[in-house]
Coordinates of C-alpha atoms in Angstrom, one line a residue:
X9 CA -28.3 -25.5 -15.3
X10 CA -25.8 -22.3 -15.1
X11 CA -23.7 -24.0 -13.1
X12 CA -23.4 -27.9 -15.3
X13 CA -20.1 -28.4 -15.8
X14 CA -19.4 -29.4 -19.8
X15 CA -15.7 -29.5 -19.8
X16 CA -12.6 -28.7 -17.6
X17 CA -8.8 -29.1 -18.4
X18 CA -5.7 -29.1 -15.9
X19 CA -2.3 -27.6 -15.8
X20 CA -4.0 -24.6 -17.2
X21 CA -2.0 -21.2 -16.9
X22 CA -3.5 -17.8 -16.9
X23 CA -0.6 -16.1 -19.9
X24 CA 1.7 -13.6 -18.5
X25 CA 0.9 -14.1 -15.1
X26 CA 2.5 -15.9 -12.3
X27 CA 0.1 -17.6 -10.4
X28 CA 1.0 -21.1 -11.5
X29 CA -0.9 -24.1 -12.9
X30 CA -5.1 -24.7 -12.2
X31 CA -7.7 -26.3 -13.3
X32 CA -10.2 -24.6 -16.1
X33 CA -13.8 -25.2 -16.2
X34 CA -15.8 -24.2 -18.9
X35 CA -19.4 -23.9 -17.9
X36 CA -22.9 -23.5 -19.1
X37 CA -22.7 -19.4 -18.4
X38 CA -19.1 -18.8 -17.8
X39 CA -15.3 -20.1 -17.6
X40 CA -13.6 -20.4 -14.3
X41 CA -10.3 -20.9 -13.4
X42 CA -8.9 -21.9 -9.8
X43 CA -4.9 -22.2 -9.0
X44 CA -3.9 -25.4 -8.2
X45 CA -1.8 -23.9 -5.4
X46 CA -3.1 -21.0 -3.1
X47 CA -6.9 -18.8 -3.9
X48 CA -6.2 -17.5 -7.0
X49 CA -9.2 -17.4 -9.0
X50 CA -10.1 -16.0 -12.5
X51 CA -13.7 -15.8 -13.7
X52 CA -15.1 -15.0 -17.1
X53 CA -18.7 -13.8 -17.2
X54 CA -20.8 -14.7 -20.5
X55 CA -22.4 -11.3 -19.8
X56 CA -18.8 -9.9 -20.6
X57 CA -17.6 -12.5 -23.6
X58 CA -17.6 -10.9 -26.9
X59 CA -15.5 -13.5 -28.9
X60 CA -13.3 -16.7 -28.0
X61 CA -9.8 -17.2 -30.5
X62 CA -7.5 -19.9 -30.6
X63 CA -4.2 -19.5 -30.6
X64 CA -0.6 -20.5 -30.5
X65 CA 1.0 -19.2 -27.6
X66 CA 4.5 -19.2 -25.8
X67 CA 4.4 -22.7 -24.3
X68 CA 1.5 -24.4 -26.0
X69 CA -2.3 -23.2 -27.0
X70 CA -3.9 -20.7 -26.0
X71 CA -7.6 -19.6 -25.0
X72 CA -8.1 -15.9 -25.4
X73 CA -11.3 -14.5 -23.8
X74 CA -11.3 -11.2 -25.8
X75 CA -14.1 -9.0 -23.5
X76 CA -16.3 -6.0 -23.9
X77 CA -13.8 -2.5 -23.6
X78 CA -11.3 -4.4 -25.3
X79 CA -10.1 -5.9 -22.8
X80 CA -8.5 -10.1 -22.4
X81 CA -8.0 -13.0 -20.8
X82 CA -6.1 -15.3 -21.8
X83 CA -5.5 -19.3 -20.3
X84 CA -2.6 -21.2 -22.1
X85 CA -1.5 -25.2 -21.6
X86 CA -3.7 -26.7 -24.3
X87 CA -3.0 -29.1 -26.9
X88 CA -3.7 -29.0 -30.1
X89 CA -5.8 -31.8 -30.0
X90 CA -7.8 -30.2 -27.0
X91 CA -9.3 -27.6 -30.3
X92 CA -12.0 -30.2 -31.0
X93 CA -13.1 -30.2 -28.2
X94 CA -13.4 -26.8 -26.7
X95 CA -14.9 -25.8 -29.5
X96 CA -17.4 -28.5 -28.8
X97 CA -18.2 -27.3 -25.1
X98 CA -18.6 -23.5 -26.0
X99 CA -21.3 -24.1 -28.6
X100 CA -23.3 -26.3 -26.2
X101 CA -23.3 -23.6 -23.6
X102 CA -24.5 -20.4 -23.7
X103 CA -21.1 -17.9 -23.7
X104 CA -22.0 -16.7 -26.8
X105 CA -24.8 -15.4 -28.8
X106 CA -26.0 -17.5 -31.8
X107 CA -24.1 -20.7 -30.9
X108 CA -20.8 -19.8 -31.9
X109 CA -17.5 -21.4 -31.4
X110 CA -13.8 -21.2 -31.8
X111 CA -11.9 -18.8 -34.0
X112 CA -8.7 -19.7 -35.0
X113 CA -6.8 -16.3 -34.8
X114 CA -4.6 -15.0 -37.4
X115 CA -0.8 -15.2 -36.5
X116 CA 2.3 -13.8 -38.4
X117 CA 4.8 -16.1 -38.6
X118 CA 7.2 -14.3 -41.0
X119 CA 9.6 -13.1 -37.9
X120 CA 8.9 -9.4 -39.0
X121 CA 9.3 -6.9 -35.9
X122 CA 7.3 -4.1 -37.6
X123 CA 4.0 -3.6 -38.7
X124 CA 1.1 -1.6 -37.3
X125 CA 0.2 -0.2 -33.2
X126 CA -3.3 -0.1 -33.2
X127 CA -5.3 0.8 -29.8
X128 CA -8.3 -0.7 -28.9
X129 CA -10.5 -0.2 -26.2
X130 CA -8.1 -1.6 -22.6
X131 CA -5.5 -3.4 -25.4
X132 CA -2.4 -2.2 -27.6
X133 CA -2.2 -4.7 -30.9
X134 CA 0.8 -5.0 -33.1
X135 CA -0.1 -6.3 -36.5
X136 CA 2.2 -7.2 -39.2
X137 CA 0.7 -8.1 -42.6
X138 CA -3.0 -7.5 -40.9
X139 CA -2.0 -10.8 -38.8
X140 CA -1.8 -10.7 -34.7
X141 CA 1.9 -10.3 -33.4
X142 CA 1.0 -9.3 -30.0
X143 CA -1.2 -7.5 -27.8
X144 CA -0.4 -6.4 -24.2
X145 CA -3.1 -5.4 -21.7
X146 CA -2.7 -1.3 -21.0
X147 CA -4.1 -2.2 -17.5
X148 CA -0.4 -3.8 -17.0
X149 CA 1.3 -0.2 -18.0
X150 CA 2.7 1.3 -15.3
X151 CA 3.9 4.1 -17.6
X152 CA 4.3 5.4 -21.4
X153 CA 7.0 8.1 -22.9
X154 CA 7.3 9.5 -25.7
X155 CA 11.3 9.6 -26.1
X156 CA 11.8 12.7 -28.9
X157 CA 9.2 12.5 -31.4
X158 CA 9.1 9.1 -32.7
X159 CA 9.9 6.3 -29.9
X160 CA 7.2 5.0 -27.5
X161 CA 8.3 3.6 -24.5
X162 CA 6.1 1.6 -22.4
X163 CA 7.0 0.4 -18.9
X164 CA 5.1 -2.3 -16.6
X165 CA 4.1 -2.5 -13.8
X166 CA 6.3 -5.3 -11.9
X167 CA 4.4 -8.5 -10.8
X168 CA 6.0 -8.9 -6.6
X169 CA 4.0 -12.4 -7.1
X170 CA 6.6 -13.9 -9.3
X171 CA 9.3 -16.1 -8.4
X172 CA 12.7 -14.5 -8.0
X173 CA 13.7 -16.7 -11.2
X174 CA 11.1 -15.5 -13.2
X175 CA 11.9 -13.6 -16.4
X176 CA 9.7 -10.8 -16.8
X177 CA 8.4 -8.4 -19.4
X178 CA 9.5 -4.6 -18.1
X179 CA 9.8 -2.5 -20.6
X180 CA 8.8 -2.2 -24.4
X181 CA 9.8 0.1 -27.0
X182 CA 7.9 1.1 -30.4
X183 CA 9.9 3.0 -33.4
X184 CA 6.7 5.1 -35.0
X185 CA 8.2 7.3 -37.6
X186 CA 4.7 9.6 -38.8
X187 CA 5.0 11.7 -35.6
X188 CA 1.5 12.6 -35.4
X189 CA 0.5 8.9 -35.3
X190 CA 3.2 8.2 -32.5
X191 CA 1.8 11.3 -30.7
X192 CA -2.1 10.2 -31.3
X193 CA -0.6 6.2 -30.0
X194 CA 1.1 8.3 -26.9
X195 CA -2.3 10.0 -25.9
X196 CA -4.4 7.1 -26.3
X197 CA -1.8 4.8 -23.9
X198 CA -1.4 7.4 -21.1
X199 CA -5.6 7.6 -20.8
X200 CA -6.0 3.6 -21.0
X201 CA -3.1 3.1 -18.5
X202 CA -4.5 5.4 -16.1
X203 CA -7.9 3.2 -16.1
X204 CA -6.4 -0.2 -14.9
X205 CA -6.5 -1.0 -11.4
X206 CA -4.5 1.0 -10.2
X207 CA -5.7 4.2 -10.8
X208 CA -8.3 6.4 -9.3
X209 CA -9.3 10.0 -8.9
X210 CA -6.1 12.4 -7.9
X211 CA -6.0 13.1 -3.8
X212 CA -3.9 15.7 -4.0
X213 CA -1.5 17.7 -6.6
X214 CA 1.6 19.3 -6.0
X215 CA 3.0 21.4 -9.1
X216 CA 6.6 22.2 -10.2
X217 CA 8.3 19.9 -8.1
X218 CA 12.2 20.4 -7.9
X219 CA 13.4 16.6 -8.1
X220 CA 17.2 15.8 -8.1
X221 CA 17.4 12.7 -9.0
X222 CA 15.9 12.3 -11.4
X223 CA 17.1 15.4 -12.4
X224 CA 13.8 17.3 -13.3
X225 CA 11.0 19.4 -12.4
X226 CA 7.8 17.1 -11.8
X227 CA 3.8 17.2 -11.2
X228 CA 3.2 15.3 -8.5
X229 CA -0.1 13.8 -8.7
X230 CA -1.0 11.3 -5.2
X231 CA -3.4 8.6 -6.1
X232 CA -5.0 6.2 -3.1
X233 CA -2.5 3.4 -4.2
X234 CA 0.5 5.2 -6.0
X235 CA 1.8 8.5 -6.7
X236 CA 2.8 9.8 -10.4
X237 CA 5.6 11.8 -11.4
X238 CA 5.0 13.7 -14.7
X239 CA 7.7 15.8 -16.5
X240 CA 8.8 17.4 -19.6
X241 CA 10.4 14.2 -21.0
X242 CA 9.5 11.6 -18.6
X243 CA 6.4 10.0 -16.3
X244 CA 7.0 7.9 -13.6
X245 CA 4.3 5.7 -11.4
X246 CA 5.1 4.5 -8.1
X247 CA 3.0 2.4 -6.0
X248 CA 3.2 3.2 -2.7
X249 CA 3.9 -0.7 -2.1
X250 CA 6.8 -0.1 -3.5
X251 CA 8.4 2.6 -1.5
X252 CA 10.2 0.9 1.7
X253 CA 11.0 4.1 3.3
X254 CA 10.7 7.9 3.6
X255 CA 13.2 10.5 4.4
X256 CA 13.5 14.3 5.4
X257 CA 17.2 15.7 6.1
X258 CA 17.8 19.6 6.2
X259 CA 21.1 20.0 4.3
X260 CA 23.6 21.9 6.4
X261 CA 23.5 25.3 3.8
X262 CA 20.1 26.1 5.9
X263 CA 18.4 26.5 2.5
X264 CA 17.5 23.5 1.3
X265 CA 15.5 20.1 2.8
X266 CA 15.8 16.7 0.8
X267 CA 13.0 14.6 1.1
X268 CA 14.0 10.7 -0.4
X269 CA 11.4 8.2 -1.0
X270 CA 13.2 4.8 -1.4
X271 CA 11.6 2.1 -3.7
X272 CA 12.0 -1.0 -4.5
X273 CA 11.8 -2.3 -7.6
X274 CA 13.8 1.1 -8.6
X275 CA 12.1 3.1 -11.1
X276 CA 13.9 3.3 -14.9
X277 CA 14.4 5.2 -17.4
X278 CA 16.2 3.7 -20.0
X279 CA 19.0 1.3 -18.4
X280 CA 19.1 3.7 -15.9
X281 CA 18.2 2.9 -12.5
X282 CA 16.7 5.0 -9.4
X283 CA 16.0 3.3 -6.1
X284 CA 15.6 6.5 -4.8
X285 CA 13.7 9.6 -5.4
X286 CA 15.0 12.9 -4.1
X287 CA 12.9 15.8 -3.5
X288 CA 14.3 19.1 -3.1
X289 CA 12.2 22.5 -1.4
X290 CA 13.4 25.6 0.2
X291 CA 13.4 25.9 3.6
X292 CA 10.9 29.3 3.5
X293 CA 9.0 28.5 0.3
X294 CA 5.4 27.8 1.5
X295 CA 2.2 25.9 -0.4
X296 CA -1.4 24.6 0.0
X297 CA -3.4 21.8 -0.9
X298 CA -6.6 20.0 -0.9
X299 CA -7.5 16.9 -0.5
X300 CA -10.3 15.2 -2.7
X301 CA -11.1 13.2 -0.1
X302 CA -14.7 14.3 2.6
X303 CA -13.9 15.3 6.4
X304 CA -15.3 11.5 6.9
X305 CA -13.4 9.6 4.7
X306 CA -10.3 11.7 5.8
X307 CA -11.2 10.5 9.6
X308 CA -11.9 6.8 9.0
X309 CA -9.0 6.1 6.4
X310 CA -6.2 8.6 7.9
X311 CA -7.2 9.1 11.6
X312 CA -8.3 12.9 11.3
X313 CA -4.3 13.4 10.6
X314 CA -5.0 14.9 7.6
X315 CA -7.1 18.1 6.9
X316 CA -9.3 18.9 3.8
X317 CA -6.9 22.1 3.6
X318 CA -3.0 21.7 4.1
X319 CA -1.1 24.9 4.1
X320 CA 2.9 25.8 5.2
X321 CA 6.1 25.7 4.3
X322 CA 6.4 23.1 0.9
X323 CA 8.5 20.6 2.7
X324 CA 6.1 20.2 5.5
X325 CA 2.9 19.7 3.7
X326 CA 4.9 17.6 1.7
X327 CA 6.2 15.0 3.6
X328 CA 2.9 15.1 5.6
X329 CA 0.8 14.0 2.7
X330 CA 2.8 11.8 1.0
X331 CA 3.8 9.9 4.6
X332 CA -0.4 9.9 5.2
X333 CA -1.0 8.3 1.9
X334 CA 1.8 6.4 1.9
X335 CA 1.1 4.6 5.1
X336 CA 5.1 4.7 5.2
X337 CA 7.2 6.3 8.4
X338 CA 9.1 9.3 8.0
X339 CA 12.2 9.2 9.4
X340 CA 14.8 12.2 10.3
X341 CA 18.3 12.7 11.6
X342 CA 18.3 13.3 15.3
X343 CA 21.6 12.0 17.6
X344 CA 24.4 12.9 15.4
X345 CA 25.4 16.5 15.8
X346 CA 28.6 18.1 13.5
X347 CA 31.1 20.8 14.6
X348 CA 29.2 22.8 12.6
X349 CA 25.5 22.1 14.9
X350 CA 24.5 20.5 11.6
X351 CA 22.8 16.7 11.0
X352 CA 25.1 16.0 8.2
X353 CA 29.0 16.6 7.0
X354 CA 30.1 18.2 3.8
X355 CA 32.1 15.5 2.1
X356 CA 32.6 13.9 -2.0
X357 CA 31.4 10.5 -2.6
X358 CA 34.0 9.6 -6.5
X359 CA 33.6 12.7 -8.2
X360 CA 30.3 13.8 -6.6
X361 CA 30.2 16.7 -4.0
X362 CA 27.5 16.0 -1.4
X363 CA 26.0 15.6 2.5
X364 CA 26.5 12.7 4.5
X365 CA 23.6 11.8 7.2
X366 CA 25.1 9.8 10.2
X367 CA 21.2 8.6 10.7
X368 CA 20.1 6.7 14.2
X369 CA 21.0 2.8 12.1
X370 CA 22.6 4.2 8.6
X371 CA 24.4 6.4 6.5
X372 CA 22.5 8.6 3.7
X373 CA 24.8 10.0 1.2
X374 CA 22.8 12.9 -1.7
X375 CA 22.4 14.1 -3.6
X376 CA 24.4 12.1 -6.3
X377 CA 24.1 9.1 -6.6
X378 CA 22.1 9.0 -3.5
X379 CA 23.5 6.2 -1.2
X380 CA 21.8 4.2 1.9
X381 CA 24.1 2.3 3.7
X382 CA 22.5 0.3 7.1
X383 CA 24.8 -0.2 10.3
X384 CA 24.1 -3.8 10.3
X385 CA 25.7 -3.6 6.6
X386 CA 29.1 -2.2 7.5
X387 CA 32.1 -4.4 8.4
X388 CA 34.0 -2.0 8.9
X389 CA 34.4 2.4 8.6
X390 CA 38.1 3.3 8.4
X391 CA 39.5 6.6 8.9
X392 CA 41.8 7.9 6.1
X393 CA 44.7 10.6 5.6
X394 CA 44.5 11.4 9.0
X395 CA 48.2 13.1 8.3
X396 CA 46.5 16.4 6.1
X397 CA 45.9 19.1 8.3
X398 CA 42.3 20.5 7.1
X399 CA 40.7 17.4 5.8
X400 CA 40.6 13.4 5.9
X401 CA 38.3 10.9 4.5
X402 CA 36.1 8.1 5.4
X403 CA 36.0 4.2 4.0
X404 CA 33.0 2.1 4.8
X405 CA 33.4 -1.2 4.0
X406 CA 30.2 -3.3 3.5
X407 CA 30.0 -7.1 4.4
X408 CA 28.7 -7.4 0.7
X409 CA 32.1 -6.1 -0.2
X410 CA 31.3 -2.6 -1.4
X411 CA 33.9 0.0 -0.7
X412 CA 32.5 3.6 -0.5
X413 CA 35.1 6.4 0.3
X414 CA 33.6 9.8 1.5
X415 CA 36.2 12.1 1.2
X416 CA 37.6 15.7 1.9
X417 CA 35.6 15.9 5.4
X418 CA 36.2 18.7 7.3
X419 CA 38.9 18.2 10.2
X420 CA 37.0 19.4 13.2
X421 CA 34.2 16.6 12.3
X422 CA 36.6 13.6 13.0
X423 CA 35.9 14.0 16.7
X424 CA 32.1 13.9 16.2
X425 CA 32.0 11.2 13.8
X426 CA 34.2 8.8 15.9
X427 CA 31.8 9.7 19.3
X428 CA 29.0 8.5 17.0
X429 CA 30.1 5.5 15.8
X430 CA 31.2 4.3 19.3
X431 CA 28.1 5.3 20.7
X432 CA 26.0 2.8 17.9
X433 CA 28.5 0.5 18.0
X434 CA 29.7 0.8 14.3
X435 CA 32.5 -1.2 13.8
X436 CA 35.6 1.2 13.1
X437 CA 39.1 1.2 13.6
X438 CA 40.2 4.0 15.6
X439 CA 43.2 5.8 14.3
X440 CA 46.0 7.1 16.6
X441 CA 46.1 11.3 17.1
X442 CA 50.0 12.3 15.8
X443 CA 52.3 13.9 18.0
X444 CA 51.9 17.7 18.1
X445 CA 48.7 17.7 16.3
X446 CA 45.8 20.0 17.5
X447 CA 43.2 18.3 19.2
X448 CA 39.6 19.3 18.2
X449 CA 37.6 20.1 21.2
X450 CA 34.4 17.2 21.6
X451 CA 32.1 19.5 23.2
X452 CA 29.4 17.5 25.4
X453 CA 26.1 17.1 23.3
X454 CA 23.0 17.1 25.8
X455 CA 20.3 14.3 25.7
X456 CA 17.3 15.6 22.8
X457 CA 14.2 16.1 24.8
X458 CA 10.8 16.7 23.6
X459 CA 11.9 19.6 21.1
X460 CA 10.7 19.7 17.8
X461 CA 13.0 19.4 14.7
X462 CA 12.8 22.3 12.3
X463 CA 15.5 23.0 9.8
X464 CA 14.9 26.8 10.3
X465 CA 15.3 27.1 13.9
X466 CA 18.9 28.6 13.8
X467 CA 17.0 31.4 11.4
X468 CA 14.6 31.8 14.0
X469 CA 16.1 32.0 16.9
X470 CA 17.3 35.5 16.3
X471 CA 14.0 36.9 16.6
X472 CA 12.1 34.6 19.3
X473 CA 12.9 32.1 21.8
X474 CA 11.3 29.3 20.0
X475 CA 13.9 26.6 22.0
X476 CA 12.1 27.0 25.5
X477 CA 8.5 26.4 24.4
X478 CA 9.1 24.2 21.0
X479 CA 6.7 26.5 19.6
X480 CA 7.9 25.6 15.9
X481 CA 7.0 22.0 15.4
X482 CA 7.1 19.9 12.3
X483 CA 3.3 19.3 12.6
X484 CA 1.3 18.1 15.4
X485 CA 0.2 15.2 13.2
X486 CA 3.6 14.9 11.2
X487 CA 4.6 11.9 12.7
X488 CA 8.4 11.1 12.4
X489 CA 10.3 8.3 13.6
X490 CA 14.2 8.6 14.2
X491 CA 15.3 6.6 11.3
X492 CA 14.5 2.5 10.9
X493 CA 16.0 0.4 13.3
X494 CA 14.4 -2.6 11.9
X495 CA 15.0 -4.5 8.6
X496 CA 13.5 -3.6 5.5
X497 CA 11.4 -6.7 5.6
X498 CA 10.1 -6.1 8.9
X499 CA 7.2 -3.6 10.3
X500 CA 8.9 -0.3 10.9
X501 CA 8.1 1.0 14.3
X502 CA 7.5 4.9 15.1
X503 CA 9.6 6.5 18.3
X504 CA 7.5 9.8 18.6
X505 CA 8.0 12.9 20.8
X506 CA 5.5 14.4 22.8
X507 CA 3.8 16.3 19.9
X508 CA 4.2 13.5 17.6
X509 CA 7.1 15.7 16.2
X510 CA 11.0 15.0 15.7
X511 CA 13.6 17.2 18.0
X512 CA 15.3 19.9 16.5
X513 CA 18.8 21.0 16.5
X514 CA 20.3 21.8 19.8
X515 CA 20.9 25.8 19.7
X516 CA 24.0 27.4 21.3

């Protein structure tokens, strides 16, 4: 019978995964494993067996199920007693051809850490003295560089199943010193990596990328479950389960539109760390692409708001396709308005010159190091040097006990700022106006309506009368919401206009 029984073993793990302890069963035609806590299950096919080893693993023996592609599973929480006995239930069933059994595996032992990188098939092997070290699955890479000429770096992708205490693997480095091997080792990493699970056939590709941070120009290649970053030096892989939120803010030069996607777990290179990615385009650069994906596919997965053919200004088709595919809101400034008629203020976060976004339930400092700071965060926003004529500067104290200082604002923007944090209820201490000093003006801001937000409109509104008929919208199916009012945990919700469209600015 395919389904008899002949053995089964508790307190069974599946190696390098998080899924807890189960129960094994190895059965006439295959092995099946089921988690003692929730559905996990794992199932190995005799149809896909090519060999069963033995081995010693981190915690105690180990099963590994090496399959056809070169591919492996591997159970671990046997004893060394258990040996006899497995071996015993494989060769009565039928997993393999011919009978066969058990192999005890080879294992170094000296405590060497170099040796040989040898790809196989879905596996990377390390060998020292022609005896296993380790072998990682490529299906787990979330991304391989080659730093110089001579280091591979590999980078996994992280497991959101684990416990918060869990230690794990993230990142792996490989000194290969012939150049053309490490380059041949590179090549062969990047093609298996792309094959796991996670991959699939491009959507859409958007070359030369200006990115900020990281500092770099990228092409961007949008997957059904991730998007890819690929550079000169570096590759990134994001899954879009991993980016919380998306945002576009026109910079205040009238040149330049950021758009950030935040992610968490940040993505590295090296120690350093990059929760989140800042796009850069030109306000009048313009692009097209297509979309691998048929007009019916595109209607049942997307809603018809996506065409087979996107064309317009870069940071519109943009932030369109990635929001689409993303499945993530897109949010914009909208209430705040500076002296200036601008979403943002000039100001210096340390050393760094940069914009600050007074957003509808946060702050967004870029470019460097960009910095999202939520209202329900902030204990308390001080206003400093108020006694300099041209300039003061801006503490925002965190409940977590962060202290960020925004300095060398603009004087005229005090009034604005302090209307804007009364009118979201920020907590801030309100500093008193000294005798004989010139009072700024607050000039009354009218309620947004149903006007669409475009960073070009002062540009424009030399030439037509855009503001009476909105006739320059984001997009009719660029959805944008007016920044997050709920918490990172929770389901964003989507405040849209009319049009489906963000206001723009209010013109003078």
């Amino acid at each position: 019978m395919s389904g008899e029984v002949l053995s089964q073993f508790g307190n069974v793990f599946l190696a390098g995964q998080y899924s807890g302890s189960g129960t094994l069963k190895i059965e006439r035609a295959k092995l099946s494993w089921n988690a003692r806590e929730g559905s996990r299950q794992e199932t190995v096919e005799k149809t896909e067996l090519v060999r069963i080893e033995w081995f010693h693993g981190s915690r105690a023996q180990q099963l590994k199920c090496v399959l056809k592609g070169g591919l492996s599973v591997r159970f671990e929480g046997f004893r060394e007693k258990d040996f006899d006995r497995v071996d015993e239930s494989i060769r009565k069933s039928d997993l393999l051809e011919n009978g066969a059994g058990l192999i005890r595996a080879k294992q170094a032992s000296n405590g060497w850490n170099w040796g040989k990188v040898d790809v196989k098939g879905g596996s990377l092997n390390f060998k020292s003295d022609d005896k296993d070290v380790l072998d990682l699955t490529l299906g787990d890479v979330a991304q391989v560089n080659l730093n110089g000429s001579e280091e591979l770096a590999l980078e996994f992708h992280v497991d959101d199943t684990a416990n918060p205490h869990d230690e794990c693997l993230v990142e792996m480095r490989f000194l290969v010193k012939d150049r053309e091997e490490a380059s041949r080792a590179y090549e062969k990493i990047r093609l298996r990596s792309d094959t796991s699970s996670f991959a699939g056939d491009s959507l859409a590709t958007f070359k030369e990328v200006p990115v900020i941070v990281p500092r770099g120009r990228y092409d961007v290649d949008l997957f059904q479950n991730y998007f890819k970053m690929h550079g000169k030096s570096y590759d990134f892989k994001v899954l879009y389960s991993s980016v919380s939120r998306l945002f576009l803010l026109p910079k205040p030069d009238e040149v330049h539109i950021a758009f950030v996607a935040s992610i968490d777990p940040p993505i590295r290179q090296g120690n350093t760390h990059y929760p989140h990615i800042v796009f850069q385009f030109k306000t009048e650069q313009s692009t097209s692409v297509s979309i691998n994906l048929s007009d019916e596919e595109l209607q049942k997965k997307y809603n018809g708001k996506l065409s087979k053919e996107e064309a317009g200004d870069s940071w519109r088709v943009f932030s369109k396709v990635m929001k689409q595919l993303s499945g993530r809101s897109l949010h914009t400034p909208k209430t705040f308005v500076s002296h200036a008629e601008q979403h943002a203020v000039r100001t210096s976060l340390g050393p760094n010159e940069g914009y600050l976004f007074l957003l509808e339930s946060s702050f967004f400092f870029v470019n460097k190091p960009p910095t999202y700071v939520r209202f329900d965060d902030v204990q308390i926003v001080k206003f400093k040097r108020m006694d300099l004529e041209r300039r003061f500067d801006l503490l925002v104290q965190t409940v977590q006990g962060q202290k960020l200082l925004f300095s060398n604002i603009d004087r005229p923007e005090f009034k604005h700022i302090l209307k804007f944090l009364g009118d979201k209820n920020v907590p801030h201490e309100r500093p008193e106006e000294k005798p004989g000093r010139e009072v700024i003006p607050m000039e009354e801001e009218d309620e947004s309506e149903d006007e669409d937000f475009d960073p070009t409109a002062k540009k424009k509104a030399a030439s037509d009368d855009e503001s009476k008929d909105g006739a320059d919208s984001v997009g009719d199916d660029l959805e944008v919401v007016d920044e997050d009012d709920d918490d990172s945990g929770g389901e964003e919700e989507e405040e849209e206009d009319s049009d489906g469209a963000p206001p723009k600015k209010r013109q003078k």
